[in-house]
C-alpha positions as a printed NumPy array, in Angstrom:
array([[-42.482,  15.149,  29.278],
       [-43.8  ,  13.518,  26.138],
       [-40.245,  11.349,  25.398],
       [-41.875,   9.946,  22.132],
       [-42.922,  12.96 ,  20.891],
       [-39.797,  15.12 ,  21.673],
       [-37.807,  11.817,  19.921],
       [-40.146,  12.086,  16.694],
       [-39.248,  16.108,  16.541],
       [-35.593,  15.617,  17.358],
       [-35.378,  13.125,  14.189],
       [-36.456,  15.864,  12.162],
       [-33.92 ,  18.343,  13.392],
       [-31.414,  15.736,  13.59 ],
       [-32.137,  14.578,   9.9  ],
       [-31.941,  18.212,   8.782],
       [-28.049,  18.344,  10.167],
       [-27.347,  15.178,   8.328],
       [-28.606,  16.41 ,   5.199],
       [-26.109,  19.419,   5.334],
       [-23.341,  17.026,   6.378],
       [-23.963,  14.868,   3.368],
       [-24.067,  17.887,   0.586],
       [-20.952,  19.326,   2.546],
       [-18.723,  16.198,   1.881],
       [-19.057,  16.659,  -1.916],
       [-16.777,  19.368,  -2.159],
       [-14.507,  19.721,   1.637],
       [-11.188,  20.957,   1.039],
       [ -8.538,  19.706,   3.109],
       [ -7.208,  23.058,   3.773],
       [-10.163,  23.696,   5.803],
       [ -9.175,  21.369,   8.763],
       [ -8.072,  22.37 ,  11.934],
       [ -6.547,  20.155,  14.846],
       [ -7.776,  19.782,  18.434],
       [ -4.17 ,  19.004,  20.317],
       [ -3.49 ,  16.049,  18.835],
       [ -2.672,  15.087,  15.34 ],
       [ -5.2  ,  13.001,  14.731],
       [ -7.784,  15.007,  16.725],
       [ -9.464,  16.919,  13.938],
       [-12.578,  19.317,  13.501],
       [-13.673,  21.682,  10.916],
       [-16.422,  24.498,   9.778],
       [-18.636,  21.678,   9.392],
       [-18.838,  19.992,  12.695],
       [-19.254,  23.577,  14.386],
       [-21.674,  24.638,  11.645],
       [-23.387,  21.29 ,  12.136],
       [-23.441,  21.974,  15.807],
       [-24.655,  25.533,  15.759],
       [-27.595,  24.383,  13.758],
       [-28.52 ,  21.375,  16.028],
       [-28.095,  24.289,  19.321],
       [-30.349,  26.632,  17.943],
       [-33.41 ,  24.023,  17.143],
       [-32.987,  21.752,  19.844],
       [-33.262,  25.104,  22.233],
       [-36.961,  25.577,  20.894],
       [-37.981,  21.76 ,  21.4  ],
       [-36.96 ,  21.668,  25.101],
       [-36.168,  25.041,  26.   ],
       [-35.125,  23.904,  29.874],
       [-32.29 ,  22.015,  28.906],
       [-28.823,  23.112,  28.675],
       [-26.092,  21.385,  26.286],
       [-23.222,  19.098,  26.676],
       [-21.532,  19.43 ,  23.009],
       [-18.191,  18.482,  21.533],
       [-17.351,  21.843,  19.599],
       [-18.53 ,  24.014,  22.898],
       [-20.158,  26.362,  20.421],
       [-23.233,  27.523,  23.409],
       [-22.373,  27.852,  27.131],
       [-25.672,  26.588,  28.814],
       [-25.366,  23.758,  30.905],
       [-27.889,  22.224,  33.297],
       [-27.432,  20.228,  36.556],
       [-30.37 ,  17.909,  35.272],
       [-31.22 ,  18.654,  31.798],
       [-28.963,  18.392,  29.287],
       [-28.968,  17.805,  25.288],
       [-25.606,  15.844,  24.474],
       [-24.301,  16.375,  20.79 ],
       [-21.733,  15.266,  18.324],
       [-22.831,  17.23 ,  15.701],
       [-20.315,  14.846,  13.229],
       [-19.425,  11.66 ,  15.028],
       [-16.463,  10.236,  12.29 ],
       [-14.99 ,  13.574,  11.505],
       [-11.866,  12.023,  10.587],
       [-13.494,   9.69 ,   8.134],
       [-15.524,  13.047,   6.993],
       [-12.416,  14.77 ,   6.182],
       [-10.698,  11.839,   4.072],
       [-14.513,  11.277,   2.012],
       [-15.29 ,   7.537,   3.694],
       [-18.712,   7.696,   3.847],
       [-19.05 ,   6.078,   7.496],
       [-20.068,   9.221,   9.585],
       [-23.418,  10.532,  11.491],
       [-25.182,  12.95 ,  14.079],
       [-25.722,  11.873,  17.672],
       [-28.206,  13.951,  19.618],
       [-29.322,  12.542,  23.134],
       [-31.692,  14.226,  25.867],
       [-30.01 ,  13.417,  29.483],
       [-31.041,  13.602,  32.861],
       [-28.167,  13.676,  35.283],
       [-26.231,  10.454,  33.598],
       [-29.76 ,   8.947,  32.374],
       [-30.327,   8.593,  28.794],
       [-33.989,   9.658,  27.99 ],
       [-33.708,   9.908,  24.16 ],
       [-31.11 ,   8.737,  21.524],
       [-30.852,   9.694,  18.088],
       [-28.221,   8.197,  15.696],
       [-28.409,   9.522,  11.736],
       [-26.181,   8.174,   9.227],
       [-27.262,  10.151,   6.257],
       [-25.043,   8.245,   3.584],
       [-27.34 ,   5.25 ,   4.274],
       [-29.993,   7.259,   5.614],
       [-30.808,   5.019,   8.23 ],
       [-31.993,   6.981,  11.412],
       [-31.686,   5.153,  14.605],
       [-34.042,   5.959,  17.461],
       [-35.128,   5.495,  21.147],
       [-36.755,   6.65 ,  23.898],
       [-36.46 ,   5.384,  27.598],
       [-39.076,   2.599,  28.001],
       [-40.289,   2.7  ,  24.284],
       [-37.96 ,   0.279,  22.467],
       [-35.097,   1.025,  19.655],
       [-35.894,   1.714,  16.235],
       [-34.517,   2.128,  12.648],
       [-36.14 ,   4.207,  10.188],
       [-39.274,   3.665,  12.476],
       [-38.966,  -0.4  ,  12.7  ],
       [-38.2  ,  -2.   ,  15.709],
       [-34.606,  -3.303,  16.122],
       [-32.942,  -5.898,  18.666],
       [-29.646,  -6.837,  19.512],
       [-27.942, -10.081,  18.528],
       [-29.16 , -13.078,  19.543],
       [-25.482, -14.89 ,  19.527],
       [-24.982, -17.143,  22.349],
       [-21.493, -16.723,  22.832],
       [-18.064, -14.301,  22.418],
       [-17.238, -16.937,  19.773],
       [-20.152, -16.408,  17.48 ],
       [-19.658, -12.599,  17.697],
       [-18.118,  -9.803,  15.363],
       [-16.935,  -7.289,  17.619],
       [-15.849,  -3.636,  17.03 ],
       [-14.018,  -1.071,  18.835],
       [-12.355,   2.218,  18.32 ],
       [ -8.737,   3.915,  18.72 ],
       [ -8.564,   6.822,  21.676],
       [ -6.602,   9.67 ,  19.837],
       [ -4.163,   9.355,  22.525],
       [ -3.066,   5.657,  23.979],
       [ -1.385,   7.623,  27.144],
       [  1.097,   4.375,  27.996],
       [ -1.81 ,   1.637,  26.927],
       [ -0.609,   0.368,  23.935],
       [  0.427,  -2.782,  24.791],
       [ -2.962,  -3.638,  26.701],
       [ -4.809,  -2.158,  23.851],
       [ -3.38 ,  -4.598,  21.231],
       [ -3.275,  -7.481,  23.715],
       [ -7.105,  -7.363,  24.019],
       [ -7.787,  -6.801,  20.44 ],
       [ -5.096,  -9.617,  19.658],
       [ -7.746, -12.037,  22.074],
       [-10.941, -10.802,  20.723],
       [ -9.573, -11.431,  17.539],
       [ -8.702, -14.894,  18.541],
       [-12.05 , -15.273,  20.337],
       [-14.538, -13.866,  18.203],
       [-15.626, -13.722,  14.354],
       [-13.414, -10.971,  14.388],
       [-12.903,  -7.335,  14.793],
       [-14.21 ,  -4.241,  13.015],
       [-12.8  ,  -0.378,  13.143],
       [-15.589,   1.972,  11.715],
       [-14.198,   5.014,  13.24 ],
       [-17.585,   6.406,  14.751],
       [-18.623,   5.094,  17.803],
       [-22.138,   6.151,  17.674],
       [-22.402,   3.844,  14.427],
       [-20.689,   1.412,  16.42 ],
       [-23.434,   1.454,  19.389],
       [-26.037,   1.836,  16.502],
       [-25.068,  -1.768,  14.74 ],
       [-24.74 ,  -3.357,  18.111],
       [-28.386,  -2.058,  18.967],
       [-29.862,  -3.906,  15.695],
       [-27.355,  -6.656,  15.854],
       [-24.94 ,  -6.127,  12.696],
       [-22.285,  -6.368,  15.328],
       [-22.622,  -8.537,  18.847],
       [-20.255,  -5.953,  21.038],
       [-18.262,  -2.75 ,  21.201],
       [-15.646,  -1.452,  23.533],
       [-13.575,   1.728,  23.669],
       [-11.812,   3.671,  26.213],
       [-11.302,   7.359,  26.588],
       [-14.724,   8.223,  25.037],
       [-16.803,  11.46 ,  25.634],
       [-20.11 ,  11.737,  26.53 ],
       [-20.732,  12.901,  23.121],
       [-19.42 ,   9.702,  21.657],
       [-21.849,   7.355,  23.249],
       [-24.893,   9.126,  24.843],
       [-27.345,   8.329,  22.232],
       [-26.187,   5.078,  21.797],
       [-25.96 ,   3.509,  24.927],
       [-29.736,   4.114,  24.969],
       [-30.534,   2.67 ,  21.307],
       [-28.444,  -0.234,  23.222],
       [-30.224,  -1.155,  26.234],
       [-33.598,  -0.575,  24.877],
       [-33.096,  -2.89 ,  22.055],
       [-32.036,  -5.496,  24.783],
       [-28.409,  -5.279,  25.125],
       [-26.052,  -4.383,  28.332],
       [-23.351,  -1.387,  28.469],
       [-21.313,  -0.788,  31.774],
       [-17.521,   0.547,  32.239],
       [-14.621,  -1.691,  32.418],
       [-15.202,  -2.682,  35.727],
       [-18.838,  -3.597,  34.869],
       [-20.398,  -0.086,  36.61 ],
       [-22.062,   2.556,  35.351],
       [-19.666,   5.294,  35.164],
       [-19.21 ,   5.078,  31.493],
       [-21.078,   8.279,  30.252],
       [-18.939,  10.352,  31.887],
       [-16.164,   8.165,  32.853],
       [-14.545,   7.363,  29.459],
       [-14.793,   3.703,  29.582],
       [-17.404,   1.611,  27.754],
       [-18.302,  -1.725,  26.643],
       [-21.702,  -2.48 ,  24.874],
       [-23.055,  -6.062,  23.701],
       [-25.902,  -8.058,  23.314],
       [-27.229, -10.048,  26.337],
       [-24.967, -13.076,  26.052],
       [-21.742, -11.302,  24.789],
       [-21.559,  -8.042,  27.555],
       [-20.178, -10.315,  29.917],
       [-17.434, -12.003,  28.296],
       [-16.571,  -9.582,  26.801],
       [-16.011,  -7.625,  29.908],
       [-14.289, -10.02 ,  31.459],
       [-11.567, -10.505,  28.8  ],
       [-11.097,  -6.683,  28.679],
       [-10.391,  -7.013,  32.615],
       [ -8.414,  -9.666,  32.337],
       [ -5.797,  -7.866,  30.25 ],
       [ -6.508,  -3.867,  31.088],
       [ -3.982,  -3.509,  33.983],
       [ -5.443,  -0.344,  35.262],
       [ -9.221,   0.197,  34.502],
       [ -9.159,   3.847,  35.886],
       [ -8.701,   6.737,  33.458]])
């Protein structure tokens, strides 16, 4: 496969969907909110329509690929090659009119991302990468931060829909990052967080109970930009295991060590 060409073709598709999101947020009616179990796990017709648009066009781009999607609008899964799609990462932000949300699309072979695209339409920033090709924002090369320590770093995180008895661990880790870094940010869209790690706006990101569609594109951006990713144990189960630590080269391991020190049960 020509990953560079697939990436460029997919960028055009993703940008079209991003434009749709930007149009819809202008007049979104909160009466269209639906709930996926938890009271803070929201979805709308916008998520579903955006996903349908992506699936229809990406199906033509790589016909042999299956799909792993957040909203489950298609039942076509491959044992090898799949598009992993979050049509609207940051749905809660979108619903409240907070302009931090994105489209996240990755082409993955097994658990190995080959192409990754994160498009934030509000800033018109398209982050992209393909395996071995480097990482880019609007076509310009990007790199992770050259910060030398956790103490020199700004860290981002997210809060899972269910803390499932882990609230004490979570708040303790949050407190330690506040004390040992330049601060913590919570943007509300994991794919945006990872894109910002890739371009050096934040030095690291961590979260648990993530899904593959939250991170598949972003982890490729980070690694192609010179950063490191792992699960909380330092392993490679993050894509389908839910735990993720992503950071600049000098920051990833100190972050992971801090988390491991306070996370009493690192198995989800």
